[in-house]
Coordinates of C-alpha atoms in Angstrom, one line a residue:
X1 CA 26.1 21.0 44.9
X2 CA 24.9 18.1 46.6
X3 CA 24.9 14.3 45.8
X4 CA 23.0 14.7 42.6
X5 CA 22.3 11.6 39.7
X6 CA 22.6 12.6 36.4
X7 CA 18.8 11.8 35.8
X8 CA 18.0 14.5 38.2
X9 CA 19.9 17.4 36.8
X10 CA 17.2 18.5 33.9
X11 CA 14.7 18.2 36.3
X12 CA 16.3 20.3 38.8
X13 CA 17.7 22.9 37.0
X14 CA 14.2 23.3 35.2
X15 CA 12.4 23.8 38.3
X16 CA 15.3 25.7 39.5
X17 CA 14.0 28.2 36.3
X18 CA 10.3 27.6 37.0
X19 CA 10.6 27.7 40.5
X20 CA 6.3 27.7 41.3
X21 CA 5.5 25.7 38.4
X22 CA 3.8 22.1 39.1
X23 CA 5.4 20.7 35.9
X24 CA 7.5 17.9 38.0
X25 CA 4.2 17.1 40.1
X26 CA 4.1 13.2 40.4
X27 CA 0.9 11.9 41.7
X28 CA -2.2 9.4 41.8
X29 CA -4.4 8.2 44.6
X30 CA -5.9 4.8 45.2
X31 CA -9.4 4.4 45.8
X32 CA -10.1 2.1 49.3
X33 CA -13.3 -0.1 49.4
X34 CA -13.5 -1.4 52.9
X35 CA -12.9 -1.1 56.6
X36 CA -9.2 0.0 57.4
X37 CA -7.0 1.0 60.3
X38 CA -5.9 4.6 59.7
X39 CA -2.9 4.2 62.6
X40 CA -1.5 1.3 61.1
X41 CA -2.1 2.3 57.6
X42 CA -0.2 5.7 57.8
X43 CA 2.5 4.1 60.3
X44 CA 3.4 1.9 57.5
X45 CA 3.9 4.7 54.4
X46 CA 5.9 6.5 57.4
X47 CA 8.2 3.3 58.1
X48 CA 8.9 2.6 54.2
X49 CA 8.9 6.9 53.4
X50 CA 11.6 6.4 56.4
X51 CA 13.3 3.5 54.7
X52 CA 14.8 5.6 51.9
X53 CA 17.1 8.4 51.2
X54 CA 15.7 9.3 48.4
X55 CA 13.7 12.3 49.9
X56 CA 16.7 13.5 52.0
X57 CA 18.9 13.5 49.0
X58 CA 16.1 15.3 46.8
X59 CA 15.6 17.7 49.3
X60 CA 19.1 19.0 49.7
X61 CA 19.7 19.8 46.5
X62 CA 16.8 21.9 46.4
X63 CA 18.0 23.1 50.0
X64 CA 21.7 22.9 49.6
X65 CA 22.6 26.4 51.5
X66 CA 19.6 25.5 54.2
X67 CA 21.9 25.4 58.1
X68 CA 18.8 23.7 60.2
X69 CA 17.5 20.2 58.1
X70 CA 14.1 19.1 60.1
X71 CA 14.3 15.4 59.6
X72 CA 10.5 15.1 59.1
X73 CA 9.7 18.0 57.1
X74 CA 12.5 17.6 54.5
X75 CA 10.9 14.3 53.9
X76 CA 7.3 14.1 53.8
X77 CA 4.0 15.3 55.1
X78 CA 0.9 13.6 56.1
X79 CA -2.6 14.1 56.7
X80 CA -5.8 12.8 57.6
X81 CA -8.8 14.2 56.0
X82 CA -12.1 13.6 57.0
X83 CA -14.6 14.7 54.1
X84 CA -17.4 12.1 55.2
X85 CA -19.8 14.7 56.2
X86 CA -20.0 16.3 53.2
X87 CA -23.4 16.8 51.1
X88 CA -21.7 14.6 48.4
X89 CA -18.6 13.1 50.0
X90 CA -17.1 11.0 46.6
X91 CA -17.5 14.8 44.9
X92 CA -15.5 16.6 48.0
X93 CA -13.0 14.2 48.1
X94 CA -12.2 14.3 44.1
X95 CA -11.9 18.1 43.9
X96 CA -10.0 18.3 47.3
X97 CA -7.5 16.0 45.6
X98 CA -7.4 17.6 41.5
X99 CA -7.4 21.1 43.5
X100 CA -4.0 19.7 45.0
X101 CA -2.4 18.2 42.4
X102 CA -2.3 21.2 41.0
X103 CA -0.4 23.0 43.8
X104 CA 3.4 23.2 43.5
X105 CA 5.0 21.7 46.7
X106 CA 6.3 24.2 49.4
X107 CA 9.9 22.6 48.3
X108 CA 12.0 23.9 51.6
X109 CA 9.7 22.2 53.7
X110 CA 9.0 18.6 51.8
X111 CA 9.3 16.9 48.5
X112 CA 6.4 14.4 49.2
X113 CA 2.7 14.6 50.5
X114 CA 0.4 12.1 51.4
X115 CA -3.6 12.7 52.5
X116 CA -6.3 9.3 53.4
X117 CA -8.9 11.4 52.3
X118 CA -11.9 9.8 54.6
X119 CA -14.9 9.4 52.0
X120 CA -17.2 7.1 54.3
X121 CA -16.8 4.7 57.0
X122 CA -15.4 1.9 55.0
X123 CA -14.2 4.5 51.8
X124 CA -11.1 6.5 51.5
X125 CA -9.2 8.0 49.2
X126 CA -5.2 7.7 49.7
X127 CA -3.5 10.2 48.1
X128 CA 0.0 11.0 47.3
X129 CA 1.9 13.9 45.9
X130 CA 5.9 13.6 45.0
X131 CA 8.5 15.7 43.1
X132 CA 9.7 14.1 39.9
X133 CA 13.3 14.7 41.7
X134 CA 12.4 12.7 44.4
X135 CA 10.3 10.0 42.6
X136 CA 9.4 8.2 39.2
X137 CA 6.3 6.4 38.3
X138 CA 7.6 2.9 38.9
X139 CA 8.6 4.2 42.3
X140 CA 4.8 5.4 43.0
X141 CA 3.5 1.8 42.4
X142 CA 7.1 0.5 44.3
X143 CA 6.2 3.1 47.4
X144 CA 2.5 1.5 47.2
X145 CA 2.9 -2.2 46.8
X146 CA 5.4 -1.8 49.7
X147 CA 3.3 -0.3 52.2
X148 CA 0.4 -2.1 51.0
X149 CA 2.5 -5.5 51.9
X150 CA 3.3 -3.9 55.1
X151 CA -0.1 -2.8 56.5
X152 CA -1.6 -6.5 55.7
X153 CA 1.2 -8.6 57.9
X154 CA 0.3 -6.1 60.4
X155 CA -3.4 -6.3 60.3
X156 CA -3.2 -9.7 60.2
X157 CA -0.8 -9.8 63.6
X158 CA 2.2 -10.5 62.1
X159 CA 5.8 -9.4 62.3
X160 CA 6.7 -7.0 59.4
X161 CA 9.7 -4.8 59.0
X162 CA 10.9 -3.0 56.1
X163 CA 13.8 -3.4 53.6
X164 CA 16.3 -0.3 53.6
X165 CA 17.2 1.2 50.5
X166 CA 19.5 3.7 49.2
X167 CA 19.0 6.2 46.3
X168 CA 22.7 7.7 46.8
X169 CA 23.9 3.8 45.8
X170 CA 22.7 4.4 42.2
X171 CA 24.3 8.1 42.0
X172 CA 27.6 6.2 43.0
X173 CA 27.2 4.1 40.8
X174 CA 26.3 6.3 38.2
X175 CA 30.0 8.5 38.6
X176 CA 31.5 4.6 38.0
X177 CA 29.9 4.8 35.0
X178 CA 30.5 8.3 33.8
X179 CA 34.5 7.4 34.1
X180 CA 33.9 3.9 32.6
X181 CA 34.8 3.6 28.9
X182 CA 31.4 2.1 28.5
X183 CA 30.4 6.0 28.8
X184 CA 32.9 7.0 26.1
X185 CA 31.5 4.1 24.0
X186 CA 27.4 5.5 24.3
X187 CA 29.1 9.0 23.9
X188 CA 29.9 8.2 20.0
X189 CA 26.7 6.1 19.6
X190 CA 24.5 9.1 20.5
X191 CA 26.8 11.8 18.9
X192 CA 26.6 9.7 16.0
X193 CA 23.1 9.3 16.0
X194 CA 22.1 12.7 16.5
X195 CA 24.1 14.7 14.8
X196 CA 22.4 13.7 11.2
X197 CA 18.9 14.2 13.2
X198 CA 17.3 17.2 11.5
X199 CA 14.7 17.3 14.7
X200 CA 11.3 17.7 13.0
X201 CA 8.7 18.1 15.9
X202 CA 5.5 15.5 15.6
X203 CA 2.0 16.0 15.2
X204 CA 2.9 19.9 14.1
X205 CA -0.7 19.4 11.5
X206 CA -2.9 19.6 14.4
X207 CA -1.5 22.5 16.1
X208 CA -4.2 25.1 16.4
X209 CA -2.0 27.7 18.6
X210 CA -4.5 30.2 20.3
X211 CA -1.7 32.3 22.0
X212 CA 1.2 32.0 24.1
X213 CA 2.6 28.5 25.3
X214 CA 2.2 28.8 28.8
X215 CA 2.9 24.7 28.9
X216 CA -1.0 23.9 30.6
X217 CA -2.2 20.9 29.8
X218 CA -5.3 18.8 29.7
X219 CA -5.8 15.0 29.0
X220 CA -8.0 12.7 26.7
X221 CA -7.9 8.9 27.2
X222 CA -9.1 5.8 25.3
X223 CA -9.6 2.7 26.7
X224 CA -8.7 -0.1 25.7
X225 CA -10.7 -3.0 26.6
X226 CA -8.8 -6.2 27.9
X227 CA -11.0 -8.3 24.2
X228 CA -8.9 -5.9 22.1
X229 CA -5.6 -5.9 24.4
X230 CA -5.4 -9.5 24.0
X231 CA -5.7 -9.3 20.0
X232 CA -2.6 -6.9 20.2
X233 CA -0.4 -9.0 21.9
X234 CA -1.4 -12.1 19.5
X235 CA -0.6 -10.1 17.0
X236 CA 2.3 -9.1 18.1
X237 CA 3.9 -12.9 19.0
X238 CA 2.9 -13.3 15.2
X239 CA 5.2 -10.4 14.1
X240 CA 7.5 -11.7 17.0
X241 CA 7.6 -7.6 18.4
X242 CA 6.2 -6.4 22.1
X243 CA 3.2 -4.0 23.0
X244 CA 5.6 -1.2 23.2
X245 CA 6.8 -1.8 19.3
X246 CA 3.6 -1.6 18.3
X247 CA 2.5 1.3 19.8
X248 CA 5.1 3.2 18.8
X249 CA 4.7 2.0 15.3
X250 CA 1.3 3.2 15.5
X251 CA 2.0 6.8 16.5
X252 CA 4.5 6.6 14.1
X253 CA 2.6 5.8 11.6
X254 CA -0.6 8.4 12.8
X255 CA 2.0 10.9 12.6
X256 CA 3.0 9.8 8.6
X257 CA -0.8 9.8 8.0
X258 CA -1.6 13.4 9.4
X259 CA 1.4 14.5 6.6
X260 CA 4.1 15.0 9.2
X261 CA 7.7 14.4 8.3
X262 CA 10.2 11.7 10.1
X263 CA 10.6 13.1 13.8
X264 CA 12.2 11.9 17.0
X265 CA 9.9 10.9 19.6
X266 CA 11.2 10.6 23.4
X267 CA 11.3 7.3 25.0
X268 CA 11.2 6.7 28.8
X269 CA 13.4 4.1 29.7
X270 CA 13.5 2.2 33.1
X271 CA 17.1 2.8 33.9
X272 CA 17.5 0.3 36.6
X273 CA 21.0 -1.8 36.3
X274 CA 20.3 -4.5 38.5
X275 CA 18.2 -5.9 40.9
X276 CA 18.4 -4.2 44.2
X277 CA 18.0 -0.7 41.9
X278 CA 14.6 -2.7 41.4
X279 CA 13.7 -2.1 44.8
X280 CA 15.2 1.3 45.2
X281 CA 13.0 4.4 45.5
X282 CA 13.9 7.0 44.0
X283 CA 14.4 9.0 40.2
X284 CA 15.7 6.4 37.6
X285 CA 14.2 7.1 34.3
X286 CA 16.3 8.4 31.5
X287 CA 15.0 9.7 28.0
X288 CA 15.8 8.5 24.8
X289 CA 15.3 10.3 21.3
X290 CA 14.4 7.8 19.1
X291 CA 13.9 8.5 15.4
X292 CA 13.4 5.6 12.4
X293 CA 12.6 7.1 9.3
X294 CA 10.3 5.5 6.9
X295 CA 8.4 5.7 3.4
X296 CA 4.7 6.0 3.6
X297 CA 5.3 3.2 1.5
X298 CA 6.2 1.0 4.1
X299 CA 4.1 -1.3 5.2
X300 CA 2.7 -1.6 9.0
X301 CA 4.5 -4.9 9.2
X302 CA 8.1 -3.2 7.6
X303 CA 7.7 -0.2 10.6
X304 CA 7.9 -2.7 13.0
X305 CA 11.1 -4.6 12.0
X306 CA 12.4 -1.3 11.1
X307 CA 11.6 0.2 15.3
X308 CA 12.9 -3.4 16.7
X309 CA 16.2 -3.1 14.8
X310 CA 16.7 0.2 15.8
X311 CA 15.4 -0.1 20.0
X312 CA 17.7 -2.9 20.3
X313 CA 20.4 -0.4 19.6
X314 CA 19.6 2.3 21.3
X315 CA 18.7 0.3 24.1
X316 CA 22.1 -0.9 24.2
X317 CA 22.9 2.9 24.8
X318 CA 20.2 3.3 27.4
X319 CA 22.3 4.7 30.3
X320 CA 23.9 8.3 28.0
X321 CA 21.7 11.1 30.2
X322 CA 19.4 13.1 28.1
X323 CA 21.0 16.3 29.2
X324 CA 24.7 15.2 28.1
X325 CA 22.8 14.1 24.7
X326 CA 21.9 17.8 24.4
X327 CA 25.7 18.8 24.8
X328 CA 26.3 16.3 22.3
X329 CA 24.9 17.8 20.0
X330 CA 25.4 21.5 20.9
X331 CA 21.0 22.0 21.1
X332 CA 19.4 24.1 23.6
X333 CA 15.6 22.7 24.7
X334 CA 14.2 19.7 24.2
X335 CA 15.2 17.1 20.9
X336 CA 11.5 16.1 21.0
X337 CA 8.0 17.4 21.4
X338 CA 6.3 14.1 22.1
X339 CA 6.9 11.2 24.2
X340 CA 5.5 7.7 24.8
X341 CA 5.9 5.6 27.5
X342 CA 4.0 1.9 28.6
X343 CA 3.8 2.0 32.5
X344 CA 2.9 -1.3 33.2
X345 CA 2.9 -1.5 36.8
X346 CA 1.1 -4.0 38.8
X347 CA -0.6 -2.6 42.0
X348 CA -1.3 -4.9 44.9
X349 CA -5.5 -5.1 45.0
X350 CA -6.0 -4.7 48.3
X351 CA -4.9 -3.3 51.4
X352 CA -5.8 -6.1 54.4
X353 CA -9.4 -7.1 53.5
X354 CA -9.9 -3.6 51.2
X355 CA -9.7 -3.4 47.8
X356 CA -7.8 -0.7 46.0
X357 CA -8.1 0.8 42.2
X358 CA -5.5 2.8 41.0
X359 CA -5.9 6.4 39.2
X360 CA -2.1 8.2 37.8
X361 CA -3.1 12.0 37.8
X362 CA -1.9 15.0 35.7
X363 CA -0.3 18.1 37.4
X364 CA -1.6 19.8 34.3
X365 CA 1.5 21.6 33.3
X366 CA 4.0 19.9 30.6
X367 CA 7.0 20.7 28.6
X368 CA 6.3 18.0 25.4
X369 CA 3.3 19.2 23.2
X370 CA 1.8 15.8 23.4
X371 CA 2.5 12.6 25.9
X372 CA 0.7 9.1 25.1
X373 CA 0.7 6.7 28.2
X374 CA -0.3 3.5 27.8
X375 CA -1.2 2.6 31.3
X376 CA -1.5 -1.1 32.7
X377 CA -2.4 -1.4 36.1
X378 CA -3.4 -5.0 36.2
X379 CA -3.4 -8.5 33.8
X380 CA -7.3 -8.6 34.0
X381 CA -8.6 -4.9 33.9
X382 CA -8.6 -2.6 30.6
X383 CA -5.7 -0.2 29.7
X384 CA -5.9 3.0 29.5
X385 CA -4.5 5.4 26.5
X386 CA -4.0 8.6 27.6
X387 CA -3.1 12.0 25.7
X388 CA -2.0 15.1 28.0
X389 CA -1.4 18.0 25.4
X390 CA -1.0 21.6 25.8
X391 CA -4.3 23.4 25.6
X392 CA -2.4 26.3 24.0
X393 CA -1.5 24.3 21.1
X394 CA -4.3 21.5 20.7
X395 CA -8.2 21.8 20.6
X396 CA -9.8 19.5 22.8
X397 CA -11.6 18.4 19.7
X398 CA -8.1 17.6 17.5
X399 CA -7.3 15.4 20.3
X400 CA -10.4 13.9 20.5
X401 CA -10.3 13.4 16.5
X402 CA -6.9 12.0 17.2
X403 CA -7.9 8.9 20.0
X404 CA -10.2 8.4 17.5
X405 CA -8.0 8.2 14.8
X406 CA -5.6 6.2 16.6
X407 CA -8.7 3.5 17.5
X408 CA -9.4 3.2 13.8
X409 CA -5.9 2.6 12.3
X410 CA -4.7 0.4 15.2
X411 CA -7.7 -2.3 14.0
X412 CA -6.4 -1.1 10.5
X413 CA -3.2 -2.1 11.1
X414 CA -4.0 -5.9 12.4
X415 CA -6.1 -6.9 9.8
X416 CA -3.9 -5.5 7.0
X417 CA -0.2 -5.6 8.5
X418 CA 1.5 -5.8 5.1
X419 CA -0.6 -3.1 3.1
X420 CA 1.3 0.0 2.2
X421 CA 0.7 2.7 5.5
X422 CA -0.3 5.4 2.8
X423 CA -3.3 2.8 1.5
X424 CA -4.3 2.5 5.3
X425 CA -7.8 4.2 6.5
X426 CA -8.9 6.1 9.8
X427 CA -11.2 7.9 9.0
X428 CA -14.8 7.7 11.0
X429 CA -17.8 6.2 8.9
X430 CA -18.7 9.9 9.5
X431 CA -16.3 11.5 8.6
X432 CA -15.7 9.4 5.4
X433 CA -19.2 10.6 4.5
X434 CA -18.7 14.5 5.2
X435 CA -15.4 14.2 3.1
X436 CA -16.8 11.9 0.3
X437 CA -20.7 13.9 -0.1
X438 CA -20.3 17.4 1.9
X439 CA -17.0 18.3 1.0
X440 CA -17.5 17.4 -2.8
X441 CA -20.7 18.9 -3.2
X442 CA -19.2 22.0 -4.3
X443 CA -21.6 23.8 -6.8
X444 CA -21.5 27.0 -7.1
X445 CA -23.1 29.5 -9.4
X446 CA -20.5 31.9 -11.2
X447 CA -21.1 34.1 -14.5
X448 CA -20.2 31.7 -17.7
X449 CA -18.6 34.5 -19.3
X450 CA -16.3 34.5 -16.3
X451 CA -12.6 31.9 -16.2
X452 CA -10.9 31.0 -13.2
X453 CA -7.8 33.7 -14.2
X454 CA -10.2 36.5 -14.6
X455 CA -12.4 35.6 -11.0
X456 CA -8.8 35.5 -9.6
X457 CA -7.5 38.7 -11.1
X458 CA -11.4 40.4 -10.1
X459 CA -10.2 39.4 -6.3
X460 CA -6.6 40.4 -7.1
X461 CA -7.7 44.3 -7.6
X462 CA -9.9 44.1 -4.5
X463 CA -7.5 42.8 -2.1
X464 CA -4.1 43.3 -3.8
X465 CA -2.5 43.3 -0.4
X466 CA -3.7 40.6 1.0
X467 CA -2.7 37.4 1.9
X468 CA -3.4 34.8 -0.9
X469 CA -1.0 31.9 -0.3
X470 CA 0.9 31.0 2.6
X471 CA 3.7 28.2 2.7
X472 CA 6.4 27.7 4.8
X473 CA 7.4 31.2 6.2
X474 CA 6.4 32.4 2.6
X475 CA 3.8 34.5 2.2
X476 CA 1.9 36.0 -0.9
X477 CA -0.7 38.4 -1.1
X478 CA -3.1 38.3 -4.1
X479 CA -0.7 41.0 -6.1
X480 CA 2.3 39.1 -5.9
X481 CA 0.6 36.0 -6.8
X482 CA -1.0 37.7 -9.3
X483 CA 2.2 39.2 -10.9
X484 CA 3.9 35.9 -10.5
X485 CA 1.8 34.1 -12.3
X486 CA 1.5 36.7 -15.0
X487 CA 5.4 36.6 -15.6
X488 CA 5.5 32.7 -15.4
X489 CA 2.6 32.6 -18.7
X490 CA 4.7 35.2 -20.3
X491 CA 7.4 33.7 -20.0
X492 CA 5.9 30.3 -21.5
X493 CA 4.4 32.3 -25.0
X494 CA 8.4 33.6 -25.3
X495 CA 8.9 30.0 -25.5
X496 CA 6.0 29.3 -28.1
X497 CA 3.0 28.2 -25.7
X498 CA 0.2 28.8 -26.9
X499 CA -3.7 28.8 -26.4
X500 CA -5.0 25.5 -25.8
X501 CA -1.7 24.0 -25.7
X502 CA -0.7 21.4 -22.8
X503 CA 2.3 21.9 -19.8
X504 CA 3.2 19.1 -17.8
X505 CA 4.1 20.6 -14.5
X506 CA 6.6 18.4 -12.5
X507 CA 7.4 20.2 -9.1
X508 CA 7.8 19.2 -5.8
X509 CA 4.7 20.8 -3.1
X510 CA 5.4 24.1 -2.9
X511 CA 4.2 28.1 -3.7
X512 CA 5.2 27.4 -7.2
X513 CA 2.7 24.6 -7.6
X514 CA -0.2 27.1 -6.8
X515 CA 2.1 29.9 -9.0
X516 CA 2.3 27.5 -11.8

């Protein structure tokens, strides 16, 4: 095997299974207002593409038993695109670009793609396409800002070269660490952690599955405008937290709501040691399951000392790979099925005298059920909160219910941070009124000769074998509920019940509650 990092082997040997799939598709595009220099704008993502190993590296493993390397096409392609004479240019250029996102790179020929997508005159779309191996997000906005930086000293005449960096640094530096005792140290903390984890998935309540998980995905987003951003982070110096405690708390605490148990959620972290890994393009990010179980009790304010106590110490932990966390613990797949991650990544605004806007894009295949990104792009523009979910799983409409949702108990939250979660409301004024009028306004005419047992025992004899209850994997049909219920009375009169006489029932929720 080649020089590999220990970040890059789940993401290798999944595409290794998948080997067509667009799951580890990184890419965005930035939007160009103004007049460029297309030479001297794609000279400069050549000379910083050049600057890095990063792609060479990524590229051989995929191409380990290759004999003839080309130097340019294991690294990256680039083209020029000139959509300007189109009926409706913006429109060509948009689906040009989603149609490619959601092509899986010809990986024996190059791990990266870039297209200036010519819009108009002084309009242009610059788009790029990376494998996760090669790239993370903070090395999209890295490869960006730096050639952005680059192009404007050279429009502007002056002398501009670029700073080498080198991906196979961190992997060295990465087999210090796996024969460091600080590796034997996070080995305990995460076997320790882990092996009392009993894994409950998230969100599970809103899945609608419609047939096989084929991992598609779609994506909803809420904004977030800069007014109510700013309220966040007040209230967060107040309950001396960050952003990314809070939303995570919230989540959390959406998850509680929708009647999910305690789960583990994973957690992108940054993964670079010191400061010339800063600079470094290349795959850094490592995964940590984080769980911190709490009482619906709680309130909003508890959940976040609670998550700050425990961050700190997984933090501590940060550099244990995700895949020797699942050899920890002896688990096949994934210890999560949601993830959350804050990208805030500035983006240089313009390009010479051109301004730029930023747009992440989905390859529209995933292996979590859900991923929330809180993206930040800028200190003065409004954040996006986006949801990708897999369409097998999720109706567009859940989703939509949930954004919604998650609006309404995040203003919740700040104006009652000590109220108990399960007191909490976020609910839609509409949907408080279907659930408070429609839903209640159940009259219905049935004979008055008739009880509930004997309507029950009518549709008993009609359908005895089918389902009545379901719980769990357990399933009833109207017979069996029927003659359970029927041995449960009898069994009471043996014991001197009688007619008009009073059972307290003290179970916990289950098919005997219904039985009962």
């Amino acid at each position: 095997m080649s020089k590999i990092s220990m970040v890059q082997v789940p993401i290798w040997l999944t595409q290794s299974i998948y080997p067509k799939s667009t799951l580890y598709n990184v890419g965005g595009y930035a939007l160009i207002s103004g007049n460029i220099s297309e030479g001297v704008l794609v000279n400069a993502i050549k000379d910083v593409l050049n600057s890095t190993d990063a792609l060479e590296i990524a590229y051989n493993i995929f191409n380990e038993t290759s004999q003839i390397i080309s130097p340019l096409s294991s690294k990256f392609e680039i083209a020029i695109i000139d959509l300007s004479a189109a009926d409706d240019a913006d429109h060509a250029c948009l689906n040009w670009i989603y149609e490619d996102i959601d092509k899986p790179l010809n990986l024996s020929e190059y791990l990266l793609k870039v297209a200036l997508v010519k819009c108009a005159s002084d309009k242009y779309y610059w788009y790029t396409k990376v494998h996760h191996l090669a790239f993370d997000g903070y090395s999209m906005s890295l490869f960006f800002n730096s050639v952005a930086a680059l192009y404007t000293k050279r429009v502007k005449g002056l002398d501009a070269s670029v700073e080498s960096t080198s991906y196979a640094e961190f992997i060295e530096n990465e087999a210090v660490y796996r024969e460091s005792q600080n590796y034997q140290v996070d080995a305990v903390f995460w076997n320790n952690r882990l092996s009392g984890d009993n894994f409950e998935k998230a969100f599970q309540t809103c899945v609608e599955a419609v047939g096989v998980d084929t991992m598609s995905s779609r994506r909803e987003n809420l904004v977030i405008s800069r007014e109510s951003f700013s309220l966040i982070s007040q209230f967060c110096e107040l309950q001396n937290c960050s952003v990314f405690h809070f939303f995570l708390a919230l989540i959390l605490a959406l998850n509680k709501k929708y009647g999910n148990p305690d789960t583990v959620i994973g957690i992108p972290v940054f993964n670079r040691i010191n400061k010339s890994f800063k600079k470094t393009l290349g795959t850094f990010v490592n995964v940590l399951p984080f769980s911190a179980p709490f009482a619906a009790e709680s309130s909003f304010a508890d959940v976040l000392s609670l998550i700050k106590a425990e961050l700190n110490q997984c933090f501590r932990h940060q550099r244990f790979p995700i895949s020797e966390m699942l050899t920890q613990v002896n688990r096949r797949g994934n210890l999560y099925n949601v993830t959350f991650s804050y990208q805030k990544n500035a983006y240089d605004s313009l390009l010479g005298n051109a301004s730029t806007v930023i747009q992440y894009l989905s390859s529209g295949y995933q292996q979590d059920d859900l991923i929330f990104h809180l993206l930040e792009y800028s200190s003065e523009s409004d954040l996006i909160l986006s949801v990708d979910y897999k369409s097998d799983l999720f109706k567009e409409s859940i989703i939509r219910n949930l954004l919604t949702h998650f609006d309404n108990l995040l203003r919740e939250v700040i104006a009652h941070p000590d109220v108990p979660i399960s007191e909490l409301d976020y609910l839609s004024a509409a949907e408080r009124k279907e659930l408070l009028e429609s839903f209640n306004d159940t009259a219905v005419a049935y004979p008055e000769e008739e009880t509930l047992v004997s309507l029950f025992e009518a549709q008993a004899a009609q359908a005895a074998g089918s389902p009545a209850l379901v719980f769990g994997e357990q399933t009833l049909s109207y017979s069996e509920l029927n003659g359970l219920s029927n041995r449960l009375a009898h069994f009471l009169r043996l014991r001197g019940v009688g007619r008009e006489d009073l059972v307290g029932i003290m179970q916990d929720r289950s098919e005997w509650l219904v039985i009962s």
